[in-house]
Structures are given as C-alpha cells and as structure tokens.
Amino acid sequence: MTYVGLCTLATLGDDLTRVDRESIIQEMKDIQLTDGSFKSTKSGSENDMRFVYCACAVSHMLNDWTGMDIPKTLDYIRRCRTWDGGIGLSPGKEGHGGSTFCATASLSLMGKLEDVLEEDLGGGGGSSNGRVDTWRNELIRWCVSRQVRGMQGRPNKHEDTCYSYWIGGSLRLLGCEDLLDLDELRKFVLECQTDLGGFSKLEGGYFPDLLHSFYSLAWLSVSQPPAKIDGGGGENYTSGDVIPKTMAGGFTLNPLDCTLGLVS
C-alpha cells in the first residue's frame, strides 16, 4: 500500500514533502528478509518479487535506498531466474509475465539492469558462433515468445491484455519492444474494449475491469514511438507530448514512465 499511496500522491501532483520518509525507510529495513526478498508487512505475509518491486519503486520515489540491502536483493533476483530465461515470483517458480516485469523494472530502478542481465552464463565462454550467452538474451527470447497475437503471461496460456504491459514493458526496458508485432498487439488490445466501457482481459463476452483497463491504456501509451511521430499533418511529437488520437486508437494518452506506471 505504501507504493500505491506514493504513486497516487505523485499522480495527483503532490511533492511528497509531507510524507514521513524516515518511518517508511525503517519499515523497509524491517520487512526485508535474509534471502533478499521483501514481505508486505512486519506482521507477516507472502514474500516474493512483487514486494521487491514495490520496495525498489518506493526507494526510487523517495530517492533513498538506505532501507534496502541491494546486494541481497540482486542475489534474490538472480535466484528467481528460470531454466528458460524467464523470471519467477520466487526461486523455483515458473517464469511469469508479472514477475518478469517486476524484476526487470527493479533492476532498472536500481541501475543494475546491465550488471545483472549481461553476466556470462557460460562461465566466461561463448556459444559456437562467438556470441556470449547472457541472461539478457534468454530473457528477450522468453518475452518475445509470449506473443500469440496479444501477449500470454506464461507458455501455453491464453493471451491477456494486462500482459501487453507486463511483457511489452519488460521488452521496452530492455530496448527490444520492436521485436514484437506492435501493430497486431495494439489491435488486440483495442479489440478488448467493451460496450460497457473499459477493457477486458480478452475479447468476446468478457466483462471489463479497472485492472485490465489500466494496463491496456498503459500499454497503448508506452508502445507509441518515443521520439518522432508524424501526426499526419506534418507535426512532430516528442516523448513528452500527448500522443495524437490517431496513434492511440481514438484515445489521447499522456506518456508513461514504464518503470513506475506513472504519467511521466
């Protein structure tokens, strides 16, 4: 809830000066476990990659990383790597789109994305074609393989609009979102709008909900070309501009900070 509270305040334009930062940082120290993961409260809860991400996001928004043992957190993320290159919620769990985003965004917020993902998995060697085998290469392959038309969260599962953001956002942070068929993915997301308003997880009779509406809109925002967009009349748009309606399927969208899920 601390992460959600800070995001809400930031979205509403608050400068966070009234936030009790010292208490938040102390609480984070109390809820980090010896394996590097975080639980949600001192009274006890699950501990997994979701709360690692929340802790990283809070640290970033407060610009104070003293509440986290970063080396332990990095080790925890490494141990959540799966055999096929994805990232699980906790060590030994299967790769999942949500936990993959949480880990990738956490590494990005810590400034450790390249340090961890570019480590040589072959013990210093390389593949037969001379290319070093890194976790980054495996992770990109895992993420790209999740596209059916929309994105699935795990192998052999249905596509779902929320994974457009979880996995599409991961690839954006890795600088490889162009490996997806962005046009088809955008069409899939837009086709999941309903007559009731909002977006559903799938097209075809599913009810809309706030979670899938948010992540659908989030993906439509972050998937727009980041630098120069031809608005049809010769206009040029930068990453700080409101996206033209024609590029967003009829919506006017503000650009989003992909790591935090906030309007940038």
Tab-separated table of C-alpha atoms in Angstrom:
chain	number	residue	atom	x	y	z
A	1	MET	CA	0.000	0.000	0.000
A	2	THR	CA	2.970	2.349	0.540
A	3	TYR	CA	3.869	2.033	-3.146
A	4	VAL	CA	0.264	2.644	-4.203
A	5	GLY	CA	-0.043	5.604	-1.831
A	6	LEU	CA	3.093	7.286	-3.143
A	7	CYS	CA	2.049	6.665	-6.759
A	8	THR	CA	-1.369	8.162	-6.072
A	9	LEU	CA	0.132	11.241	-4.435
A	10	ALA	CA	2.585	11.690	-7.317
A	11	THR	CA	-0.192	11.286	-9.884
A	12	LEU	CA	-2.216	13.975	-8.105
A	13	GLY	CA	0.762	16.333	-8.259
A	14	ASP	CA	1.865	16.134	-4.618
A	15	ASP	CA	5.531	16.916	-3.918
A	16	LEU	CA	5.756	14.228	-1.183
A	17	THR	CA	7.176	16.704	1.348
A	18	ARG	CA	4.568	15.680	3.941
A	19	VAL	CA	5.480	12.004	3.681
A	20	ASP	CA	7.163	10.502	6.763
A	21	ARG	CA	10.180	9.241	4.854
A	22	GLU	CA	12.155	8.128	7.909
A	23	SER	CA	9.387	5.793	9.064
A	24	ILE	CA	8.979	4.313	5.584
A	25	ILE	CA	12.703	3.593	5.266
A	26	GLN	CA	12.787	1.975	8.724
A	27	GLU	CA	9.775	-0.152	7.846
A	28	MET	CA	11.522	-1.348	4.699
A	29	LYS	CA	14.533	-2.420	6.723
A	30	ASP	CA	12.212	-4.401	8.993
A	31	ILE	CA	10.420	-6.257	6.196
A	32	GLN	CA	13.423	-7.323	4.092
A	33	LEU	CA	14.195	-10.975	4.734
A	34	THR	CA	17.598	-12.612	4.932
A	35	ASP	CA	17.224	-14.070	1.418
A	36	GLY	CA	16.922	-10.541	-0.012
A	37	SER	CA	13.174	-10.632	-0.681
A	38	PHE	CA	10.522	-8.473	0.984
A	39	LYS	CA	7.257	-9.248	2.713
A	40	SER	CA	4.433	-6.710	2.736
A	41	THR	CA	4.089	-6.132	6.492
A	42	LYS	CA	6.016	-6.782	9.703
A	43	SER	CA	3.152	-8.956	10.945
A	44	GLY	CA	3.927	-11.481	8.221
A	45	SER	CA	2.811	-12.157	4.648
A	46	GLU	CA	3.958	-13.688	1.388
A	47	ASN	CA	7.398	-12.659	0.210
A	48	ASP	CA	8.195	-12.572	-3.469
A	49	MET	CA	9.136	-10.453	-6.484
A	50	ARG	CA	6.038	-8.256	-6.208
A	51	PHE	CA	7.242	-6.789	-2.945
A	52	VAL	CA	10.830	-6.496	-4.213
A	53	TYR	CA	9.465	-4.264	-6.966
A	54	CYS	CA	7.387	-2.225	-4.513
A	55	ALA	CA	10.449	-1.698	-2.330
A	56	CYS	CA	12.532	-0.574	-5.306
A	57	ALA	CA	9.800	1.771	-6.530
A	58	VAL	CA	9.396	3.316	-3.064
A	59	SER	CA	13.168	3.759	-2.724
A	60	HIS	CA	13.330	5.411	-6.108
A	61	MET	CA	10.410	7.775	-5.469
A	62	LEU	CA	11.867	8.817	-2.114
A	63	ASN	CA	15.391	8.954	-3.575
A	64	ASP	CA	16.640	6.956	-0.578
A	65	TRP	CA	17.985	3.406	-0.933
A	66	THR	CA	19.190	3.008	2.642
A	67	GLY	CA	16.183	0.858	3.520
A	68	MET	CA	17.342	-1.936	1.229
A	69	ASP	CA	20.285	-4.306	1.239
A	70	ILE	CA	20.857	-4.043	-2.513
A	71	PRO	CA	23.405	-6.903	-2.897
A	72	LYS	CA	20.974	-9.308	-1.182
A	73	THR	CA	18.124	-8.079	-3.388
A	74	LEU	CA	20.194	-8.607	-6.531
A	75	ASP	CA	21.069	-12.128	-5.402
A	76	TYR	CA	17.379	-12.877	-4.844
A	77	ILE	CA	16.513	-11.710	-8.354
A	78	ARG	CA	19.284	-13.874	-9.809
A	79	ARG	CA	17.906	-16.928	-7.990
A	80	CYS	CA	14.445	-16.309	-9.485
A	81	ARG	CA	15.762	-16.896	-13.000
A	82	THR	CA	14.067	-19.904	-14.587
A	83	TRP	CA	15.537	-22.581	-16.817
A	84	ASP	CA	14.087	-20.932	-19.933
A	85	GLY	CA	15.274	-17.411	-19.135
A	86	GLY	CA	12.083	-16.021	-17.600
A	87	ILE	CA	11.721	-14.810	-14.020
A	88	GLY	CA	9.515	-16.385	-11.365
A	89	LEU	CA	7.829	-14.884	-8.341
A	90	SER	CA	10.305	-16.686	-6.101
A	91	PRO	CA	13.165	-19.172	-6.558
A	92	GLY	CA	11.966	-22.416	-8.135
A	93	LYS	CA	8.699	-20.970	-9.519
A	94	GLU	CA	7.941	-20.907	-13.247
A	95	GLY	CA	8.570	-17.801	-15.311
A	96	HIS	CA	5.639	-15.379	-15.345
A	97	GLY	CA	4.971	-12.089	-17.124
A	98	GLY	CA	4.159	-10.188	-13.949
A	99	SER	CA	7.230	-11.278	-12.009
A	100	THR	CA	9.402	-10.786	-15.092
A	101	PHE	CA	8.302	-7.157	-15.277
A	102	CYS	CA	8.742	-6.662	-11.528
A	103	ALA	CA	12.309	-7.975	-11.660
A	104	THR	CA	13.260	-6.123	-14.844
A	105	ALA	CA	11.814	-2.837	-13.558
A	106	SER	CA	13.503	-3.354	-10.174
A	107	LEU	CA	16.889	-3.816	-11.832
A	108	SER	CA	16.259	-0.736	-13.950
A	109	LEU	CA	15.313	1.378	-10.914
A	110	MET	CA	18.445	0.206	-9.101
A	111	GLY	CA	20.613	0.988	-12.122
A	112	LYS	CA	21.688	-2.667	-12.237
A	113	LEU	CA	19.942	-3.899	-15.381
A	114	GLU	CA	23.085	-4.392	-17.436
A	115	ASP	CA	25.215	-5.521	-14.487
A	116	VAL	CA	22.928	-8.490	-13.786
A	117	LEU	CA	21.496	-9.400	-17.173
A	118	GLU	CA	24.768	-9.121	-19.089
A	119	GLU	CA	26.573	-11.622	-16.860
A	120	ASP	CA	28.059	-14.505	-18.820
A	121	LEU	CA	26.007	-17.640	-18.135
A	122	GLY	CA	28.636	-19.848	-19.707
A	123	GLY	CA	31.319	-19.292	-17.100
A	124	GLY	CA	33.300	-16.957	-19.324
A	125	GLY	CA	32.853	-18.894	-22.535
A	126	GLY	CA	30.716	-18.231	-25.557
A	127	SER	CA	28.452	-20.025	-27.965
A	128	SER	CA	29.669	-21.727	-31.127
A	129	ASN	CA	29.045	-18.557	-33.139
A	130	GLY	CA	31.164	-16.479	-30.766
A	131	ARG	CA	28.242	-14.723	-29.072
A	132	VAL	CA	28.362	-14.666	-25.275
A	133	ASP	CA	25.388	-16.438	-23.710
A	134	THR	CA	23.785	-13.935	-21.317
A	135	TRP	CA	20.612	-13.894	-19.270
A	136	ARG	CA	19.532	-10.813	-21.229
A	137	ASN	CA	19.470	-12.793	-24.472
A	138	GLU	CA	17.451	-15.593	-22.875
A	139	LEU	CA	15.052	-13.142	-21.239
A	140	ILE	CA	14.399	-11.311	-24.503
A	141	ARG	CA	13.749	-14.629	-26.242
A	142	TRP	CA	11.335	-15.661	-23.449
A	143	CYS	CA	9.419	-12.389	-23.629
A	144	VAL	CA	9.128	-12.302	-27.421
A	145	SER	CA	7.909	-15.910	-27.417
A	146	ARG	CA	4.911	-14.867	-25.327
A	147	GLN	CA	3.210	-13.122	-28.251
A	148	VAL	CA	0.312	-15.054	-29.726
A	149	ARG	CA	-1.461	-12.050	-31.128
A	150	GLY	CA	-1.802	-10.438	-27.777
A	151	MET	CA	0.610	-11.467	-25.030
A	152	GLN	CA	0.324	-14.532	-22.789
A	153	GLY	CA	1.692	-14.475	-19.253
A	154	ARG	CA	3.177	-17.970	-19.381
A	155	PRO	CA	3.691	-20.641	-22.053
A	156	ASN	CA	0.509	-22.417	-23.180
A	157	LYS	CA	-1.812	-19.843	-21.572
A	158	HIS	CA	-4.398	-17.546	-23.125
A	159	GLU	CA	-3.386	-14.074	-24.218
A	160	ASP	CA	-4.483	-11.322	-21.846
A	161	THR	CA	-4.420	-7.532	-22.166
A	162	CYS	CA	-2.553	-6.955	-18.891
A	163	TYR	CA	0.479	-8.863	-20.196
A	164	SER	CA	0.764	-6.383	-23.031
A	165	TYR	CA	2.158	-4.087	-20.354
A	166	TRP	CA	3.950	-6.623	-18.165
A	167	ILE	CA	5.878	-8.238	-21.004
A	168	GLY	CA	5.769	-5.394	-23.503
A	169	GLY	CA	7.031	-3.112	-20.751
A	170	SER	CA	9.839	-5.529	-19.913
A	171	LEU	CA	10.964	-5.520	-23.533
A	172	ARG	CA	10.764	-1.732	-23.600
A	173	LEU	CA	13.070	-1.539	-20.584
A	174	LEU	CA	15.403	-3.930	-22.404
A	175	GLY	CA	15.256	-1.744	-25.527
A	176	CYS	CA	13.732	-4.534	-27.623
A	177	GLU	CA	9.989	-3.833	-27.895
A	178	ASP	CA	10.414	-3.519	-31.668
A	179	LEU	CA	10.865	-7.305	-31.791
A	180	LEU	CA	7.120	-7.649	-31.194
A	181	ASP	CA	4.446	-7.259	-33.844
A	182	LEU	CA	3.326	-3.969	-32.305
A	183	ASP	CA	0.530	-3.365	-34.794
A	184	GLU	CA	-1.110	-6.721	-34.059
A	185	LEU	CA	-0.640	-6.285	-30.324
A	186	ARG	CA	-2.201	-2.827	-30.408
A	187	LYS	CA	-5.138	-4.150	-32.457
A	188	PHE	CA	-5.667	-6.959	-29.960
A	189	VAL	CA	-5.742	-4.551	-27.020
A	190	LEU	CA	-8.136	-2.157	-28.759
A	191	GLU	CA	-10.461	-5.021	-29.702
A	192	CYS	CA	-10.797	-5.837	-25.991
A	193	GLN	CA	-12.704	-2.607	-25.374
A	194	THR	CA	-16.290	-3.386	-24.408
A	195	ASP	CA	-19.679	-1.788	-24.995
A	196	LEU	CA	-19.860	-1.319	-21.222
A	197	GLY	CA	-16.766	0.892	-21.278
A	198	GLY	CA	-13.219	-0.039	-20.325
A	199	PHE	CA	-11.137	-3.045	-21.355
A	200	SER	CA	-11.493	-6.732	-20.592
A	201	LYS	CA	-8.761	-9.356	-20.367
A	202	LEU	CA	-9.890	-10.974	-23.632
A	203	GLU	CA	-12.247	-10.131	-26.430
A	204	GLY	CA	-15.515	-11.991	-26.757
A	205	GLY	CA	-18.004	-11.572	-23.918
A	206	TYR	CA	-15.665	-10.846	-21.011
A	207	PHE	CA	-16.600	-8.062	-18.624
A	208	PRO	CA	-14.297	-5.053	-18.317
A	209	ASP	CA	-12.489	-4.257	-15.073
A	210	LEU	CA	-10.264	-1.493	-13.763
A	211	LEU	CA	-7.060	-3.544	-13.680
A	212	HIS	CA	-7.206	-4.563	-17.339
A	213	SER	CA	-8.424	-1.107	-18.346
A	214	PHE	CA	-5.414	0.481	-16.649
A	215	TYR	CA	-2.836	-1.891	-18.117
A	216	SER	CA	-4.402	-1.728	-21.576
A	217	LEU	CA	-4.172	2.055	-21.548
A	218	ALA	CA	-0.681	1.855	-20.052
A	219	TRP	CA	0.497	-0.339	-22.910
A	220	LEU	CA	-1.146	1.877	-25.534
A	221	SER	CA	0.798	4.765	-24.012
A	222	VAL	CA	4.250	3.178	-23.690
A	223	SER	CA	4.055	1.434	-27.077
A	224	GLN	CA	3.903	4.695	-29.010
A	225	PRO	CA	7.060	5.723	-30.903
A	226	PRO	CA	9.194	7.517	-28.297
A	227	ALA	CA	10.832	10.192	-30.394
A	228	LYS	CA	9.402	11.495	-33.658
A	229	ILE	CA	5.818	10.816	-34.682
A	230	ASP	CA	4.259	12.087	-37.867
A	231	GLY	CA	0.797	13.220	-36.818
A	232	GLY	CA	-0.494	13.070	-40.371
A	233	GLY	CA	-0.253	16.796	-40.942
A	234	GLY	CA	3.492	17.062	-40.700
A	235	GLU	CA	3.547	17.626	-36.926
A	236	ASN	CA	6.471	16.245	-34.941
A	237	TYR	CA	5.921	14.896	-31.427
A	238	THR	CA	8.497	14.106	-28.765
A	239	SER	CA	8.309	11.702	-25.829
A	240	GLY	CA	6.995	14.488	-23.603
A	241	ASP	CA	3.988	15.264	-25.770
A	242	VAL	CA	0.443	13.980	-25.571
A	243	ILE	CA	0.075	11.165	-28.097
A	244	PRO	CA	-2.209	12.004	-31.053
A	245	LYS	CA	-5.541	10.214	-31.111
A	246	THR	CA	-4.805	8.565	-34.435
A	247	MET	CA	-1.789	6.778	-32.923
A	248	ALA	CA	-3.631	5.510	-29.847
A	249	GLY	CA	-6.754	4.092	-31.425
A	250	GLY	CA	-9.000	7.076	-30.707
A	251	PHE	CA	-7.568	7.988	-27.299
A	252	THR	CA	-5.492	10.966	-26.280
A	253	LEU	CA	-2.840	9.491	-23.984
A	254	ASN	CA	-0.111	11.036	-21.877
A	255	PRO	CA	3.326	9.343	-21.972
A	256	LEU	CA	4.008	6.896	-19.142
A	257	ASP	CA	7.101	6.147	-17.059
A	258	CYS	CA	7.291	2.426	-17.743
A	259	THR	CA	9.250	1.520	-14.592
A	260	LEU	CA	6.708	3.071	-12.201
A	261	GLY	CA	3.440	3.029	-14.153
A	262	LEU	CA	3.087	6.804	-13.689
A	263	VAL	CA	2.487	9.599	-16.134
A	264	SER	CA	5.937	10.999	-16.830
